[in-house]
PDB file of C-alpha atoms in Angstrom:
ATOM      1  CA  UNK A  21      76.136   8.507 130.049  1.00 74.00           C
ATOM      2  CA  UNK A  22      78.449   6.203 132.092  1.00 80.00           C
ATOM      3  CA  UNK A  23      79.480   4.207 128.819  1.00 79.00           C
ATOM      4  CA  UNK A  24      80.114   7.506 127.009  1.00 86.00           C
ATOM      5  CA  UNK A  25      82.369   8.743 129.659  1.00 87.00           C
ATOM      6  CA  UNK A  26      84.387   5.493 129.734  1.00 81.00           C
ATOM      7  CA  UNK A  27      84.750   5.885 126.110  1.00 85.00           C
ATOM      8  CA  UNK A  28      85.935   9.413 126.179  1.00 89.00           C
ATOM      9  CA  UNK A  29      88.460   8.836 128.889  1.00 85.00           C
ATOM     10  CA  UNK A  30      89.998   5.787 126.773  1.00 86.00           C
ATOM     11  CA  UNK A  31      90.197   7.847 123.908  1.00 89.00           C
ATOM     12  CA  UNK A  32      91.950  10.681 125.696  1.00 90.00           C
ATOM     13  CA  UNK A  33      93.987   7.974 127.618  1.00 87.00           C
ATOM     14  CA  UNK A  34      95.133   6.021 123.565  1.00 89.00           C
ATOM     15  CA  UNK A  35      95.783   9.382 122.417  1.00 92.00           C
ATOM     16  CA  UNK A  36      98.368  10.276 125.297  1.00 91.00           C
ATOM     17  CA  UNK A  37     100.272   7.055 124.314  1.00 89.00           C
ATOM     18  CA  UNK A  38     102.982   6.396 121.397  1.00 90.00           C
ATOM     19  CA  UNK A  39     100.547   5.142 118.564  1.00 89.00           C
ATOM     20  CA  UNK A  40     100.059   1.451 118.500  1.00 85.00           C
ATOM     21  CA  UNK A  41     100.815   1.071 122.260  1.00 84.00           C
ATOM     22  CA  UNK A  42      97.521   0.528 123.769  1.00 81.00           C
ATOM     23  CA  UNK A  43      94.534  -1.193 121.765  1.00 80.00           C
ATOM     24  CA  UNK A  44      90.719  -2.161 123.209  1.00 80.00           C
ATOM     25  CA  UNK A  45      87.824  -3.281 121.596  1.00 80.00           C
ATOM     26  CA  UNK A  46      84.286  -2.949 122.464  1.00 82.00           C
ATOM     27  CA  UNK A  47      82.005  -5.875 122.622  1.00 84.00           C
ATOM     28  CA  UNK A  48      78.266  -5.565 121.968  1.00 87.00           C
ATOM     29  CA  UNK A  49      75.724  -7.713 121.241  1.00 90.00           C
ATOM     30  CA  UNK A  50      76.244 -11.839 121.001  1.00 91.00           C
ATOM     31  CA  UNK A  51      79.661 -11.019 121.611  1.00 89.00           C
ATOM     32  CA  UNK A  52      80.023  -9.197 124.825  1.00 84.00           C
ATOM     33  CA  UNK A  53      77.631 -11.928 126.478  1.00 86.00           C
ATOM     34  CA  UNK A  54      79.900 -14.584 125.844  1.00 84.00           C
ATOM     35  CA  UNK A  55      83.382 -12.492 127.073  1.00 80.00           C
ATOM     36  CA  UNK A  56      81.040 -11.791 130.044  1.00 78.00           C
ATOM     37  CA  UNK A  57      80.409 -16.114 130.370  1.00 80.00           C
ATOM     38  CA  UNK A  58      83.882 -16.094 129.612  1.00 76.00           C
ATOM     39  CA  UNK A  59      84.987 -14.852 133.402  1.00 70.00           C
ATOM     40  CA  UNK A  60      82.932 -17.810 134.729  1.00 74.00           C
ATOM     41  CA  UNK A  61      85.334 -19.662 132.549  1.00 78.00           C
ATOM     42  CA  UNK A  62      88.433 -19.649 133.635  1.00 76.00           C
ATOM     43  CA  UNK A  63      88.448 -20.494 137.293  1.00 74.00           C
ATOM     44  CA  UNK A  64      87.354 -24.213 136.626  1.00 82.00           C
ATOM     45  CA  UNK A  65      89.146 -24.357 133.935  1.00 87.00           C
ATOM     46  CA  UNK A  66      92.284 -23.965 135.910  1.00 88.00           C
ATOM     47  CA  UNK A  67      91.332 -25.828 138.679  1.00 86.00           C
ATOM     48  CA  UNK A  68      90.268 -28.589 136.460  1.00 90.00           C
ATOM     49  CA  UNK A  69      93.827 -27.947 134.853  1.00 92.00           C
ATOM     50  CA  UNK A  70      95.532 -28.235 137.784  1.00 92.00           C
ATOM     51  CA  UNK A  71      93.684 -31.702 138.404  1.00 92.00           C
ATOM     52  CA  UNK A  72      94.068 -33.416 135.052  1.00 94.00           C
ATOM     53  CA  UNK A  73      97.958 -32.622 135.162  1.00 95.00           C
ATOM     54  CA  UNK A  74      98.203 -33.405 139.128  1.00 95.00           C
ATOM     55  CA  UNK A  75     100.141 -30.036 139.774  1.00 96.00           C
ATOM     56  CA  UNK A  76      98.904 -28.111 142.872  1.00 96.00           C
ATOM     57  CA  UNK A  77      97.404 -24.176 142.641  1.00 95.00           C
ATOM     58  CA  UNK A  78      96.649 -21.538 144.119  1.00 93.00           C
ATOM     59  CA  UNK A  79      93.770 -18.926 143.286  1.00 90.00           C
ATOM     60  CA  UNK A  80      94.155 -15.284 144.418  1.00 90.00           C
ATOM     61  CA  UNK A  81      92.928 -11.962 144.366  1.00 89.00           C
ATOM     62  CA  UNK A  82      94.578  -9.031 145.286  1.00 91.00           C
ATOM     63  CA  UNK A  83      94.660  -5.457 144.944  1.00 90.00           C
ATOM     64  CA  UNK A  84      97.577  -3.147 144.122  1.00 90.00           C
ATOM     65  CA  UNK A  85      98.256   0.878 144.158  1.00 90.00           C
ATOM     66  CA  UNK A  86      96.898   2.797 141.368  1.00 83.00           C
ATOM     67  CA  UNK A  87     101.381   3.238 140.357  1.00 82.00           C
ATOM     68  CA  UNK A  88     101.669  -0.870 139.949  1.00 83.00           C
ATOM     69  CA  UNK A  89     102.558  -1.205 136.393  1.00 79.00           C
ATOM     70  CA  UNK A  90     104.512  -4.975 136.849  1.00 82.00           C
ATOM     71  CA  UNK A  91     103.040  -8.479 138.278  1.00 85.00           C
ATOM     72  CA  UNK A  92     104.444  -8.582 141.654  1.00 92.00           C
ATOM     73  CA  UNK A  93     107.672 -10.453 142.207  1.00 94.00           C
ATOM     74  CA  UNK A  94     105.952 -13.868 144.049  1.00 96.00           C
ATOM     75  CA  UNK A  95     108.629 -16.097 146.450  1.00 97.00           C
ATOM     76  CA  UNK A  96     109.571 -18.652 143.410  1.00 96.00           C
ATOM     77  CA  UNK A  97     112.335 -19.432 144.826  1.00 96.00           C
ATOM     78  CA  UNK A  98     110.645 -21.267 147.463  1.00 97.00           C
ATOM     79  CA  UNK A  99     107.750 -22.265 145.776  1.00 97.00           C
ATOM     80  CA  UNK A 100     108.342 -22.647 142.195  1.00 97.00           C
ATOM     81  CA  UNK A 101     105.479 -21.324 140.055  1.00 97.00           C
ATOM     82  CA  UNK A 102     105.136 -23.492 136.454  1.00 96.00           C
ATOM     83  CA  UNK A 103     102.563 -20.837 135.001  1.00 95.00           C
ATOM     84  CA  UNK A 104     100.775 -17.514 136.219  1.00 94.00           C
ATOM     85  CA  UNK A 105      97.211 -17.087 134.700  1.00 90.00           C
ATOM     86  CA  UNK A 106      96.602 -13.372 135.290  1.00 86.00           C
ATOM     87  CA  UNK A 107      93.165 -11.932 134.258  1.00 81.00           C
ATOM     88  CA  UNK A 108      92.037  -8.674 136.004  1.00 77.00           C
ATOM     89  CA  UNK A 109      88.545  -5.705 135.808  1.00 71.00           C
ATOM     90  CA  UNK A 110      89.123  -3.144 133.261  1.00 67.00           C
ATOM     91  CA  UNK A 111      89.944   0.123 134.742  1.00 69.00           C
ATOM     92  CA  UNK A 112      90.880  -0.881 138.491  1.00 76.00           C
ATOM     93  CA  UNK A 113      93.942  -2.380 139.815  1.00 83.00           C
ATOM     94  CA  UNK A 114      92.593  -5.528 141.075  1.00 86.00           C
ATOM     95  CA  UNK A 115      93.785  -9.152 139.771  1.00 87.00           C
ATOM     96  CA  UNK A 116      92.588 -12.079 139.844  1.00 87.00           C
ATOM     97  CA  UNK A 117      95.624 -14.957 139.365  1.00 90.00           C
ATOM     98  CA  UNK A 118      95.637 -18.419 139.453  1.00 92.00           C
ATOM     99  CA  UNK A 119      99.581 -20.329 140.092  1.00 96.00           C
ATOM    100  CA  UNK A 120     100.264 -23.670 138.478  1.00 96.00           C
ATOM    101  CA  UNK A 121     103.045 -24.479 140.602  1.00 97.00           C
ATOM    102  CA  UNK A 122     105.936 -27.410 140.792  1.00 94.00           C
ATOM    103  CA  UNK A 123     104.710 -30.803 141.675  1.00 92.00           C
ATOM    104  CA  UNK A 124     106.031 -30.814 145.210  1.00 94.00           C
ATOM    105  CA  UNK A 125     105.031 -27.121 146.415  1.00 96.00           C
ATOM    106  CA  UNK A 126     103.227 -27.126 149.726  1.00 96.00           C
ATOM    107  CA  UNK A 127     100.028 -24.169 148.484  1.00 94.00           C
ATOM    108  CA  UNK A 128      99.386 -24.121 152.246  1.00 92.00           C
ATOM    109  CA  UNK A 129     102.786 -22.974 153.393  1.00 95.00           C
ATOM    110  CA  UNK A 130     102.606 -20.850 149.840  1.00 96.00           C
ATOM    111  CA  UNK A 131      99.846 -19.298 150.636  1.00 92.00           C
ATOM    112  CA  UNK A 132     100.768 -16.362 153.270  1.00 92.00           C
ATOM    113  CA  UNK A 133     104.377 -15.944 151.898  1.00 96.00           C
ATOM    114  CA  UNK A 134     102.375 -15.133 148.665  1.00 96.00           C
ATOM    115  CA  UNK A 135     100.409 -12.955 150.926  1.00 93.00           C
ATOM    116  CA  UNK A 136     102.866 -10.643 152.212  1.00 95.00           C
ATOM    117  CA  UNK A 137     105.121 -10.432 148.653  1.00 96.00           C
ATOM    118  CA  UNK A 138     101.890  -8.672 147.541  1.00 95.00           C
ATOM    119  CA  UNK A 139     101.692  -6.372 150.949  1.00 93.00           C
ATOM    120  CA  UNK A 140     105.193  -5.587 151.058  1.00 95.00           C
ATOM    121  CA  UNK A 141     104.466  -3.677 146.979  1.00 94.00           C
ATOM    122  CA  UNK A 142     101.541  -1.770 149.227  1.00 93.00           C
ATOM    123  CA  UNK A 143      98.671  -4.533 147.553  1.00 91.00           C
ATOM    124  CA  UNK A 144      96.029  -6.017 149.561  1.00 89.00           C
ATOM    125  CA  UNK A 145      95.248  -9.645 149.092  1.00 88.00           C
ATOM    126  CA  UNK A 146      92.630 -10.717 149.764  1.00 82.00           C
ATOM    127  CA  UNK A 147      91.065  -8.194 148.215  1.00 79.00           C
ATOM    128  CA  UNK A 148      87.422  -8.859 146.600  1.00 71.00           C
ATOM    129  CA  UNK A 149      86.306 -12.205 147.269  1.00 71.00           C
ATOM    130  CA  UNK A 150      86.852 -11.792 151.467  1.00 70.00           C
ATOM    131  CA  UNK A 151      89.071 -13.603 153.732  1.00 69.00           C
ATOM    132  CA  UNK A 152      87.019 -16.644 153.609  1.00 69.00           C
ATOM    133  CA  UNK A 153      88.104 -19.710 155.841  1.00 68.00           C
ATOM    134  CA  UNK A 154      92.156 -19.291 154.002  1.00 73.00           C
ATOM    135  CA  UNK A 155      92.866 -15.940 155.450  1.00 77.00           C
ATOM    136  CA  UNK A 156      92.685 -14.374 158.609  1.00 82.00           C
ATOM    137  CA  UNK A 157      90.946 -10.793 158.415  1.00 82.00           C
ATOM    138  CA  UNK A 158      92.739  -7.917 160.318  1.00 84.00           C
ATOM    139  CA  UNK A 159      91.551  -7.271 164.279  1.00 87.00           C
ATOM    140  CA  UNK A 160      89.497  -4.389 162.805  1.00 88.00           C
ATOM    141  CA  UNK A 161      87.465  -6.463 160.226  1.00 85.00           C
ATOM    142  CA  UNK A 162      86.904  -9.378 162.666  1.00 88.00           C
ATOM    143  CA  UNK A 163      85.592  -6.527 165.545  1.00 90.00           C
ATOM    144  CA  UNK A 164      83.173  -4.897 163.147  1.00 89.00           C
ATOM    145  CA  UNK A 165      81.738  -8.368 162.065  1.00 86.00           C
ATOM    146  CA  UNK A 166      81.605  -9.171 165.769  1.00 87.00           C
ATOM    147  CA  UNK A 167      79.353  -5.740 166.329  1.00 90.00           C
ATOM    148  CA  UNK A 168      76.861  -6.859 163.272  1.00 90.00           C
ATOM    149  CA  UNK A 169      76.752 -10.688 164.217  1.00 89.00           C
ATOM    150  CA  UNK A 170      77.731 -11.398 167.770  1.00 88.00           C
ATOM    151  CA  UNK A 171      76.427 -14.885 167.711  1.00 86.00           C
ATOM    152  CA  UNK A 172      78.696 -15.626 164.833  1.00 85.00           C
ATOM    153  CA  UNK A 173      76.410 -17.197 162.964  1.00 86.00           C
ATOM    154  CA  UNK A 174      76.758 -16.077 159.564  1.00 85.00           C
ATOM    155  CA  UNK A 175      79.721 -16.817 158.640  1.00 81.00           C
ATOM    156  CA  UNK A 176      81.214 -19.190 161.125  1.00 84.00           C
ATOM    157  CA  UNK A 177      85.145 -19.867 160.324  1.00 83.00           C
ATOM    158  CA  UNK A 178      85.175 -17.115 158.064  1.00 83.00           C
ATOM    159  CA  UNK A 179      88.575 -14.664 158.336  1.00 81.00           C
ATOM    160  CA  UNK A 180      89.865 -16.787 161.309  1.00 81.00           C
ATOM    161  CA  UNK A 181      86.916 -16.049 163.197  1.00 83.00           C
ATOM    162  CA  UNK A 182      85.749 -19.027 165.494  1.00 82.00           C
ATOM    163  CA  UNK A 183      84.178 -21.787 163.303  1.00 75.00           C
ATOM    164  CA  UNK A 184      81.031 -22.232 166.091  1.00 63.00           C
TER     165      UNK A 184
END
């Protein structure tokens, strides 16, 4: 059912488009288990790229409005970005993007600069893998956490919450 609806709606969705515009494959078998390993991939491969050439990056996640059709504009001027690895979910508008940047960039002062070039297009970033200890989650996150684990003991630190 679910696959056959997918399939359907990229058909309709390749035949509203000038022909040649938009191509997909489907994987089965052998082959869509290792594009699946694949996504497992790439994040230490960048971060072990980022290591072996002694340039510093940045990994992010963010989510955009359904209308984003362009990688947002990031603050290069500032912090120079050497190479953008984007690789996203089929069929949603969140990204996943890793930034080689210039030998000298401060990621740390990056970071939240980054952060509000996405939120000023309307994105969200973080937006799937949490707030963790790099971000600070919004008053309303940090309250309902608060109401589920008053103690803070789960996740001490996480989303600028207090780290005891």
């Amino acid at each position: 059912g679910e696959v056959d609806r997918l399939r359907d709606a990229l058909e309709k969705f390749v035949a509203d488009k000038p022909q040649g515009d938009v191509k997909y494959k489907v994987l089965e078998g052998k082959e869509a288990n290792r594009a699946n390993l694949w996504r497992f991939v790439v994040a230490p491969a960048f971060r072990t790229y980022c290591v072996g050439v002694g340039l510093p990056g940045l990994s992010i996640d963010y989510a955009m409005p359904k209308n984003f059709k362009e990688y947002p504009t990031l603050p290069e001027k500032e912090f120079p970005i050497k190479s953008r690895w984007v690789y996203s979910h089929f069929g949603c508008n969140v990204y996943h993007e890793d930034l080689v940047f210039a030998g000298d960039v401060d990621v740390d002062a990056a970071r939240y600069p980054i952060k509000h070039a996405i939120e000023d297009l309307g994105g969200k970033l973080p937006a799937e893998h949490g707030h963790g200890t790099e971000y600070k989650a919004p008053k309303e996150m940090q309250d309902r956490w608060k109401k589920t684990d008053p103690l803070n003991a789960m996740n001490p630190g996480v989303g600028g919450t207090s780290s005891y």
